[in-house]
Amino acid sequence: MIKRFLLYLLKGFLLLALFAELMVLALRWIDPPIWSWRIHRAWFPPVSYPEQIQHQWIPLANINKSMPLAVVAAEDQRFLSHYGVDFLAIWKAYKSNQQGGRLRGGSTITQQTAKNLWLWPSQSYWRKAVEAGFAGLLELNLPKSRIIEIYLNIAEFGPGIYGVEAASQHYFALSSSQLSAHQAASLAALLPSPYRYSLNPNSAFMSQRISWIRQQMRQLGSLELSRH
């Protein structure tokens, strides 16, 4: 009985793993029409969530190069060198939090992409483990350029504003191909908390954050996504 149960358990795990692999691999060619974070917002809308959402998929080649540079500078400066989970960033975040400073996370852009695509709002260790597993699959199956393309197209930049094209149109009345470096930094500054941070009006905190992101962008210089 125990052996049979363990065999069924193993088969179930392998089927789930195969399904997850096929689901991730399909993202090489298919732009996701819907994702879990957007579904959760629709089912459990925050107070400020609009009736009509804004979203338009845009290929990475049509997004100004300042935008991926800005989100890497703001969210994950080791994006090109890690494999989905940045253990160094997690350790630094843990040490910072232990010292009583402002709470920091250690999630990479790949982890945030996995969370937005398939997971749910939660701070549990179980969810973080599933997120890390999906992040690993994303890194194994997709180039960095595709991961950041998906991220830029599904990240929420404000209540019901999904993706950089919708955000560019909403905040600046421009296409994402026309963004300046400062505008790209401004959009990236919203990402940690798009319901709490705002560009209209622009607070002293946001001005400082945008200036910091611009400084990090200048130090990084450029992203060689074509090599990844």
PDB file of C-alpha atoms in Angstrom:
ATOM      1  CA  MET A   1       0.000   0.000   0.000  1.00  0.00           C
ATOM      2  CA  ILE A   2       2.762   2.467   0.951  1.00  0.00           C
ATOM      3  CA  LYS A   3       4.829   1.598  -2.130  1.00  0.00           C
ATOM      4  CA  ARG A   4       1.773   2.023  -4.366  1.00  0.00           C
ATOM      5  CA  PHE A   5       0.974   5.381  -2.765  1.00  0.00           C
ATOM      6  CA  LEU A   6       4.558   6.586  -3.228  1.00  0.00           C
ATOM      7  CA  LEU A   7       4.493   5.425  -6.856  1.00  0.00           C
ATOM      8  CA  TYR A   8       1.287   7.374  -7.517  1.00  0.00           C
ATOM      9  CA  LEU A   9       2.802  10.377  -5.766  1.00  0.00           C
ATOM     10  CA  LEU A  10       5.907  10.173  -7.942  1.00  0.00           C
ATOM     11  CA  LYS A  11       3.844   9.847 -11.109  1.00  0.00           C
ATOM     12  CA  GLY A  12       1.734  12.831 -10.091  1.00  0.00           C
ATOM     13  CA  PHE A  13       4.832  14.907  -9.431  1.00  0.00           C
ATOM     14  CA  LEU A  14       6.348  13.962 -12.791  1.00  0.00           C
ATOM     15  CA  LEU A  15       3.124  14.857 -14.613  1.00  0.00           C
ATOM     16  CA  LEU A  16       3.016  18.232 -12.873  1.00  0.00           C
ATOM     17  CA  ALA A  17       6.671  18.830 -13.709  1.00  0.00           C
ATOM     18  CA  LEU A  18       6.060  17.925 -17.372  1.00  0.00           C
ATOM     19  CA  PHE A  19       3.014  20.210 -17.526  1.00  0.00           C
ATOM     20  CA  ALA A  20       4.998  23.081 -15.986  1.00  0.00           C
ATOM     21  CA  GLU A  21       7.860  22.527 -18.444  1.00  0.00           C
ATOM     22  CA  LEU A  22       5.530  22.566 -21.471  1.00  0.00           C
ATOM     23  CA  MET A  23       3.736  25.643 -20.142  1.00  0.00           C
ATOM     24  CA  VAL A  24       7.018  27.542 -19.754  1.00  0.00           C
ATOM     25  CA  LEU A  25       8.500  26.307 -23.039  1.00  0.00           C
ATOM     26  CA  ALA A  26       5.426  27.551 -24.925  1.00  0.00           C
ATOM     27  CA  LEU A  27       6.316  31.096 -23.859  1.00  0.00           C
ATOM     28  CA  ARG A  28       9.181  31.044 -26.370  1.00  0.00           C
ATOM     29  CA  TRP A  29       6.596  31.543 -29.118  1.00  0.00           C
ATOM     30  CA  ILE A  30       3.304  32.512 -27.435  1.00  0.00           C
ATOM     31  CA  ASP A  31       2.574  35.813 -25.716  1.00  0.00           C
ATOM     32  CA  PRO A  32       0.424  35.030 -22.656  1.00  0.00           C
ATOM     33  CA  PRO A  33      -3.114  36.381 -23.264  1.00  0.00           C
ATOM     34  CA  ILE A  34      -3.878  36.330 -19.527  1.00  0.00           C
ATOM     35  CA  TRP A  35      -1.910  35.784 -16.320  1.00  0.00           C
ATOM     36  CA  SER A  36      -2.725  34.971 -12.712  1.00  0.00           C
ATOM     37  CA  TRP A  37      -1.988  38.392 -11.216  1.00  0.00           C
ATOM     38  CA  ARG A  38      -4.442  40.057 -13.593  1.00  0.00           C
ATOM     39  CA  ILE A  39      -7.040  37.349 -12.882  1.00  0.00           C
ATOM     40  CA  HIS A  40      -6.634  37.845  -9.140  1.00  0.00           C
ATOM     41  CA  ARG A  41      -7.081  41.601  -9.512  1.00  0.00           C
ATOM     42  CA  ALA A  42     -10.304  41.009 -11.482  1.00  0.00           C
ATOM     43  CA  TRP A  43     -11.685  38.573  -8.894  1.00  0.00           C
ATOM     44  CA  PHE A  44     -10.554  40.518  -5.842  1.00  0.00           C
ATOM     45  CA  PRO A  45     -10.195  44.119  -7.041  1.00  0.00           C
ATOM     46  CA  PRO A  46      -8.542  46.689  -4.760  1.00  0.00           C
ATOM     47  CA  VAL A  47     -10.554  49.780  -3.913  1.00  0.00           C
ATOM     48  CA  SER A  48      -8.963  51.868  -6.667  1.00  0.00           C
ATOM     49  CA  TYR A  49      -9.138  49.186  -9.369  1.00  0.00           C
ATOM     50  CA  PRO A  50     -10.830  50.509 -12.553  1.00  0.00           C
ATOM     51  CA  GLU A  51     -13.617  48.784 -14.459  1.00  0.00           C
ATOM     52  CA  GLN A  52     -11.591  48.933 -17.685  1.00  0.00           C
ATOM     53  CA  ILE A  53      -7.964  47.782 -17.644  1.00  0.00           C
ATOM     54  CA  GLN A  54      -5.263  49.124 -19.968  1.00  0.00           C
ATOM     55  CA  HIS A  55      -2.936  46.704 -21.751  1.00  0.00           C
ATOM     56  CA  GLN A  56      -1.246  46.350 -25.123  1.00  0.00           C
ATOM     57  CA  TRP A  57       1.483  43.809 -25.859  1.00  0.00           C
ATOM     58  CA  ILE A  58       4.583  45.308 -27.444  1.00  0.00           C
ATOM     59  CA  PRO A  59       7.674  43.396 -28.693  1.00  0.00           C
ATOM     60  CA  LEU A  60      10.939  44.142 -26.919  1.00  0.00           C
ATOM     61  CA  ALA A  61      12.419  45.459 -30.186  1.00  0.00           C
ATOM     62  CA  ASN A  62       9.763  48.207 -30.171  1.00  0.00           C
ATOM     63  CA  ILE A  63      10.455  49.314 -26.590  1.00  0.00           C
ATOM     64  CA  ASN A  64      13.032  52.038 -26.045  1.00  0.00           C
ATOM     65  CA  LYS A  65      16.257  50.467 -24.740  1.00  0.00           C
ATOM     66  CA  SER A  66      16.161  52.763 -21.732  1.00  0.00           C
ATOM     67  CA  MET A  67      13.174  50.857 -20.341  1.00  0.00           C
ATOM     68  CA  PRO A  68      14.720  47.401 -19.782  1.00  0.00           C
ATOM     69  CA  LEU A  69      17.832  49.163 -18.500  1.00  0.00           C
ATOM     70  CA  ALA A  70      15.693  51.138 -16.040  1.00  0.00           C
ATOM     71  CA  VAL A  71      13.909  48.098 -14.599  1.00  0.00           C
ATOM     72  CA  VAL A  72      17.177  46.189 -14.261  1.00  0.00           C
ATOM     73  CA  ALA A  73      18.754  49.205 -12.526  1.00  0.00           C
ATOM     74  CA  ALA A  74      15.769  49.530 -10.197  1.00  0.00           C
ATOM     75  CA  GLU A  75      14.784  45.917  -9.542  1.00  0.00           C
ATOM     76  CA  ASP A  76      17.560  43.440 -10.331  1.00  0.00           C
ATOM     77  CA  GLN A  77      21.045  44.656 -11.240  1.00  0.00           C
ATOM     78  CA  ARG A  78      22.409  41.096 -11.417  1.00  0.00           C
ATOM     79  CA  PHE A  79      19.706  40.058 -13.896  1.00  0.00           C
ATOM     80  CA  LEU A  80      22.153  39.016 -16.612  1.00  0.00           C
ATOM     81  CA  SER A  81      24.348  36.964 -14.284  1.00  0.00           C
ATOM     82  CA  HIS A  82      21.969  34.961 -12.076  1.00  0.00           C
ATOM     83  CA  TYR A  83      19.920  31.881 -12.959  1.00  0.00           C
ATOM     84  CA  GLY A  84      16.512  32.947 -11.714  1.00  0.00           C
ATOM     85  CA  VAL A  85      17.190  33.272  -7.995  1.00  0.00           C
ATOM     86  CA  ASP A  86      19.818  35.692  -6.709  1.00  0.00           C
ATOM     87  CA  PHE A  87      20.988  34.221  -3.413  1.00  0.00           C
ATOM     88  CA  LEU A  88      23.358  37.132  -2.818  1.00  0.00           C
ATOM     89  CA  ALA A  89      20.467  39.608  -3.086  1.00  0.00           C
ATOM     90  CA  ILE A  90      18.360  37.460  -0.747  1.00  0.00           C
ATOM     91  CA  TRP A  91      21.168  37.406   1.828  1.00  0.00           C
ATOM     92  CA  LYS A  92      21.672  41.179   1.600  1.00  0.00           C
ATOM     93  CA  ALA A  93      17.925  41.749   1.968  1.00  0.00           C
ATOM     94  CA  TYR A  94      17.839  39.453   4.992  1.00  0.00           C
ATOM     95  CA  LYS A  95      20.744  41.283   6.655  1.00  0.00           C
ATOM     96  CA  SER A  96      19.167  44.668   5.949  1.00  0.00           C
ATOM     97  CA  ASN A  97      15.838  43.556   7.376  1.00  0.00           C
ATOM     98  CA  GLN A  98      17.537  42.135  10.475  1.00  0.00           C
ATOM     99  CA  GLN A  99      19.151  45.505  11.104  1.00  0.00           C
ATOM    100  CA  GLY A 100      15.731  47.126  11.326  1.00  0.00           C
ATOM    101  CA  GLY A 101      15.888  49.182   8.140  1.00  0.00           C
ATOM    102  CA  ARG A 102      13.227  49.489   5.475  1.00  0.00           C
ATOM    103  CA  LEU A 103      12.029  45.998   4.556  1.00  0.00           C
ATOM    104  CA  ARG A 104      13.626  44.775   1.341  1.00  0.00           C
ATOM    105  CA  GLY A 105      12.880  41.835  -0.888  1.00  0.00           C
ATOM    106  CA  GLY A 106      15.329  39.700  -2.786  1.00  0.00           C
ATOM    107  CA  SER A 107      13.143  38.740  -5.747  1.00  0.00           C
ATOM    108  CA  THR A 108      14.691  38.852  -9.190  1.00  0.00           C
ATOM    109  CA  ILE A 109      12.950  40.029 -12.348  1.00  0.00           C
ATOM    110  CA  THR A 110      12.618  36.350 -13.297  1.00  0.00           C
ATOM    111  CA  GLN A 111      10.902  35.558 -10.000  1.00  0.00           C
ATOM    112  CA  GLN A 112       8.577  38.524 -10.391  1.00  0.00           C
ATOM    113  CA  THR A 113       7.721  37.336 -13.894  1.00  0.00           C
ATOM    114  CA  ALA A 114       6.929  33.860 -12.560  1.00  0.00           C
ATOM    115  CA  LYS A 115       4.809  35.331  -9.756  1.00  0.00           C
ATOM    116  CA  ASN A 116       2.827  37.541 -12.136  1.00  0.00           C
ATOM    117  CA  LEU A 117       2.280  34.720 -14.635  1.00  0.00           C
ATOM    118  CA  TRP A 118       1.222  31.837 -12.409  1.00  0.00           C
ATOM    119  CA  LEU A 119       1.042  32.605  -8.701  1.00  0.00           C
ATOM    120  CA  TRP A 120      -1.000  34.478  -6.123  1.00  0.00           C
ATOM    121  CA  PRO A 121      -0.441  37.303  -3.610  1.00  0.00           C
ATOM    122  CA  SER A 122       1.063  35.697  -0.529  1.00  0.00           C
ATOM    123  CA  GLN A 123       4.155  35.906   1.648  1.00  0.00           C
ATOM    124  CA  SER A 124       4.312  32.189   2.472  1.00  0.00           C
ATOM    125  CA  TYR A 125       7.462  30.111   2.112  1.00  0.00           C
ATOM    126  CA  TRP A 126       5.449  27.627   0.017  1.00  0.00           C
ATOM    127  CA  ARG A 127       4.620  30.267  -2.571  1.00  0.00           C
ATOM    128  CA  LYS A 128       8.224  31.496  -2.636  1.00  0.00           C
ATOM    129  CA  ALA A 129       9.405  27.905  -3.244  1.00  0.00           C
ATOM    130  CA  VAL A 130       6.987  27.473  -6.170  1.00  0.00           C
ATOM    131  CA  GLU A 131       8.042  30.897  -7.484  1.00  0.00           C
ATOM    132  CA  ALA A 132      11.709  29.891  -7.362  1.00  0.00           C
ATOM    133  CA  GLY A 133      10.918  26.651  -9.210  1.00  0.00           C
ATOM    134  CA  PHE A 134       9.121  28.470 -12.003  1.00  0.00           C
ATOM    135  CA  ALA A 135      11.927  31.056 -12.139  1.00  0.00           C
ATOM    136  CA  GLY A 136      14.396  28.230 -12.726  1.00  0.00           C
ATOM    137  CA  LEU A 137      12.249  26.842 -15.535  1.00  0.00           C
ATOM    138  CA  LEU A 138      12.017  30.276 -17.143  1.00  0.00           C
ATOM    139  CA  GLU A 139      15.790  30.618 -17.099  1.00  0.00           C
ATOM    140  CA  LEU A 140      16.277  27.124 -18.533  1.00  0.00           C
ATOM    141  CA  ASN A 141      13.810  27.593 -21.375  1.00  0.00           C
ATOM    142  CA  LEU A 142      13.905  31.265 -22.329  1.00  0.00           C
ATOM    143  CA  PRO A 143      16.633  33.770 -23.140  1.00  0.00           C
ATOM    144  CA  LYS A 144      16.975  36.771 -20.852  1.00  0.00           C
ATOM    145  CA  SER A 145      15.601  39.018 -23.600  1.00  0.00           C
ATOM    146  CA  ARG A 146      12.336  37.049 -23.703  1.00  0.00           C
ATOM    147  CA  ILE A 147      12.021  37.010 -19.895  1.00  0.00           C
ATOM    148  CA  ILE A 148      12.336  40.779 -19.654  1.00  0.00           C
ATOM    149  CA  GLU A 149       9.995  41.232 -22.640  1.00  0.00           C
ATOM    150  CA  ILE A 150       7.311  39.240 -20.813  1.00  0.00           C
ATOM    151  CA  TYR A 151       7.988  41.099 -17.572  1.00  0.00           C
ATOM    152  CA  LEU A 152       7.665  44.514 -19.202  1.00  0.00           C
ATOM    153  CA  ASN A 153       4.382  43.485 -20.812  1.00  0.00           C
ATOM    154  CA  ILE A 154       2.604  42.066 -17.749  1.00  0.00           C
ATOM    155  CA  ALA A 155       3.952  44.147 -14.844  1.00  0.00           C
ATOM    156  CA  GLU A 156       1.367  46.429 -13.242  1.00  0.00           C
ATOM    157  CA  PHE A 157       2.417  50.092 -13.381  1.00  0.00           C
ATOM    158  CA  GLY A 158      -0.706  51.430 -11.680  1.00  0.00           C
ATOM    159  CA  PRO A 159      -4.284  50.339 -10.927  1.00  0.00           C
ATOM    160  CA  GLY A 160      -5.316  48.327 -13.978  1.00  0.00           C
ATOM    161  CA  ILE A 161      -2.343  49.537 -16.058  1.00  0.00           C
ATOM    162  CA  TYR A 162      -0.515  46.456 -17.352  1.00  0.00           C
ATOM    163  CA  GLY A 163       2.634  46.595 -19.399  1.00  0.00           C
ATOM    164  CA  VAL A 164       5.006  49.328 -20.446  1.00  0.00           C
ATOM    165  CA  GLU A 165       3.047  50.356 -23.544  1.00  0.00           C
ATOM    166  CA  ALA A 166      -0.131  51.060 -21.565  1.00  0.00           C
ATOM    167  CA  ALA A 167       1.938  52.815 -18.880  1.00  0.00           C
ATOM    168  CA  SER A 168       3.712  55.009 -21.450  1.00  0.00           C
ATOM    169  CA  GLN A 169       0.419  56.012 -23.013  1.00  0.00           C
ATOM    170  CA  HIS A 170      -1.226  56.626 -19.639  1.00  0.00           C
ATOM    171  CA  TYR A 171       1.492  58.672 -17.942  1.00  0.00           C
ATOM    172  CA  PHE A 172       3.187  60.402 -20.887  1.00  0.00           C
ATOM    173  CA  ALA A 173       0.839  60.044 -23.897  1.00  0.00           C
ATOM    174  CA  LEU A 174       3.732  58.413 -25.755  1.00  0.00           C
ATOM    175  CA  SER A 175       4.528  55.039 -27.237  1.00  0.00           C
ATOM    176  CA  SER A 176       7.059  53.018 -25.260  1.00  0.00           C
ATOM    177  CA  SER A 177       9.414  53.377 -28.237  1.00  0.00           C
ATOM    178  CA  GLN A 178       9.534  57.141 -27.594  1.00  0.00           C
ATOM    179  CA  LEU A 179      10.362  57.079 -23.884  1.00  0.00           C
ATOM    180  CA  SER A 180      13.279  59.159 -22.672  1.00  0.00           C
ATOM    181  CA  ALA A 181      15.708  57.770 -20.101  1.00  0.00           C
ATOM    182  CA  HIS A 182      14.093  59.908 -17.399  1.00  0.00           C
ATOM    183  CA  GLN A 183      10.594  58.717 -18.325  1.00  0.00           C
ATOM    184  CA  ALA A 184      11.767  55.089 -18.316  1.00  0.00           C
ATOM    185  CA  ALA A 185      13.254  55.610 -14.839  1.00  0.00           C
ATOM    186  CA  SER A 186       9.971  57.184 -13.713  1.00  0.00           C
ATOM    187  CA  LEU A 187       7.991  54.120 -14.812  1.00  0.00           C
ATOM    188  CA  ALA A 188      10.488  51.753 -13.211  1.00  0.00           C
ATOM    189  CA  ALA A 189      10.169  53.724  -9.966  1.00  0.00           C
ATOM    190  CA  LEU A 190       6.489  52.710  -9.761  1.00  0.00           C
ATOM    191  CA  LEU A 191       7.042  48.959  -9.903  1.00  0.00           C
ATOM    192  CA  PRO A 192       7.658  48.002  -6.269  1.00  0.00           C
ATOM    193  CA  SER A 193       4.283  49.436  -5.219  1.00  0.00           C
ATOM    194  CA  PRO A 194       2.160  50.808  -8.080  1.00  0.00           C
ATOM    195  CA  TYR A 195      -0.810  51.403  -5.755  1.00  0.00           C
ATOM    196  CA  ARG A 196       1.220  53.417  -3.239  1.00  0.00           C
ATOM    197  CA  TYR A 197       3.639  55.286  -5.526  1.00  0.00           C
ATOM    198  CA  SER A 198       2.462  57.939  -7.947  1.00  0.00           C
ATOM    199  CA  LEU A 199       3.857  60.139 -10.713  1.00  0.00           C
ATOM    200  CA  ASN A 200       0.917  62.565 -10.628  1.00  0.00           C
ATOM    201  CA  PRO A 201       1.651  64.307  -8.345  1.00  0.00           C
ATOM    202  CA  ASN A 202       5.333  63.469  -8.031  1.00  0.00           C
ATOM    203  CA  SER A 203       6.415  63.381  -4.366  1.00  0.00           C
ATOM    204  CA  ALA A 204       9.863  64.213  -2.985  1.00  0.00           C
ATOM    205  CA  PHE A 205      10.344  60.502  -2.310  1.00  0.00           C
ATOM    206  CA  MET A 206       9.589  59.612  -5.924  1.00  0.00           C
ATOM    207  CA  SER A 207      11.874  62.353  -7.234  1.00  0.00           C
ATOM    208  CA  GLN A 208      14.712  60.931  -5.140  1.00  0.00           C
ATOM    209  CA  ARG A 209      13.931  57.388  -6.260  1.00  0.00           C
ATOM    210  CA  ILE A 210      13.879  58.383  -9.940  1.00  0.00           C
ATOM    211  CA  SER A 211      17.202  60.215  -9.527  1.00  0.00           C
ATOM    212  CA  TRP A 212      18.708  57.125  -7.886  1.00  0.00           C
ATOM    213  CA  ILE A 213      17.499  54.885 -10.735  1.00  0.00           C
ATOM    214  CA  ARG A 214      18.954  57.287 -13.321  1.00  0.00           C
ATOM    215  CA  GLN A 215      22.300  57.168 -11.500  1.00  0.00           C
ATOM    216  CA  GLN A 216      22.217  53.351 -11.506  1.00  0.00           C
ATOM    217  CA  MET A 217      21.356  53.355 -15.217  1.00  0.00           C
ATOM    218  CA  ARG A 218      24.369  55.528 -15.983  1.00  0.00           C
ATOM    219  CA  GLN A 219      26.619  53.205 -13.990  1.00  0.00           C
ATOM    220  CA  LEU A 220      25.284  50.096 -15.730  1.00  0.00           C
ATOM    221  CA  GLY A 221      25.691  51.745 -19.122  1.00  0.00           C
ATOM    222  CA  SER A 222      23.752  49.290 -21.314  1.00  0.00           C
ATOM    223  CA  LEU A 223      22.281  45.806 -21.423  1.00  0.00           C
ATOM    224  CA  GLU A 224      23.705  43.221 -23.809  1.00  0.00           C
ATOM    225  CA  LEU A 225      20.455  41.251 -24.064  1.00  0.00           C
ATOM    226  CA  SER A 226      21.299  39.921 -27.527  1.00  0.00           C
ATOM    227  CA  ARG A 227      24.013  37.767 -25.972  1.00  0.00           C
ATOM    228  CA  HIS A 228      21.615  36.141 -23.528  1.00  0.00           C
TER     229      HIS A 228
END
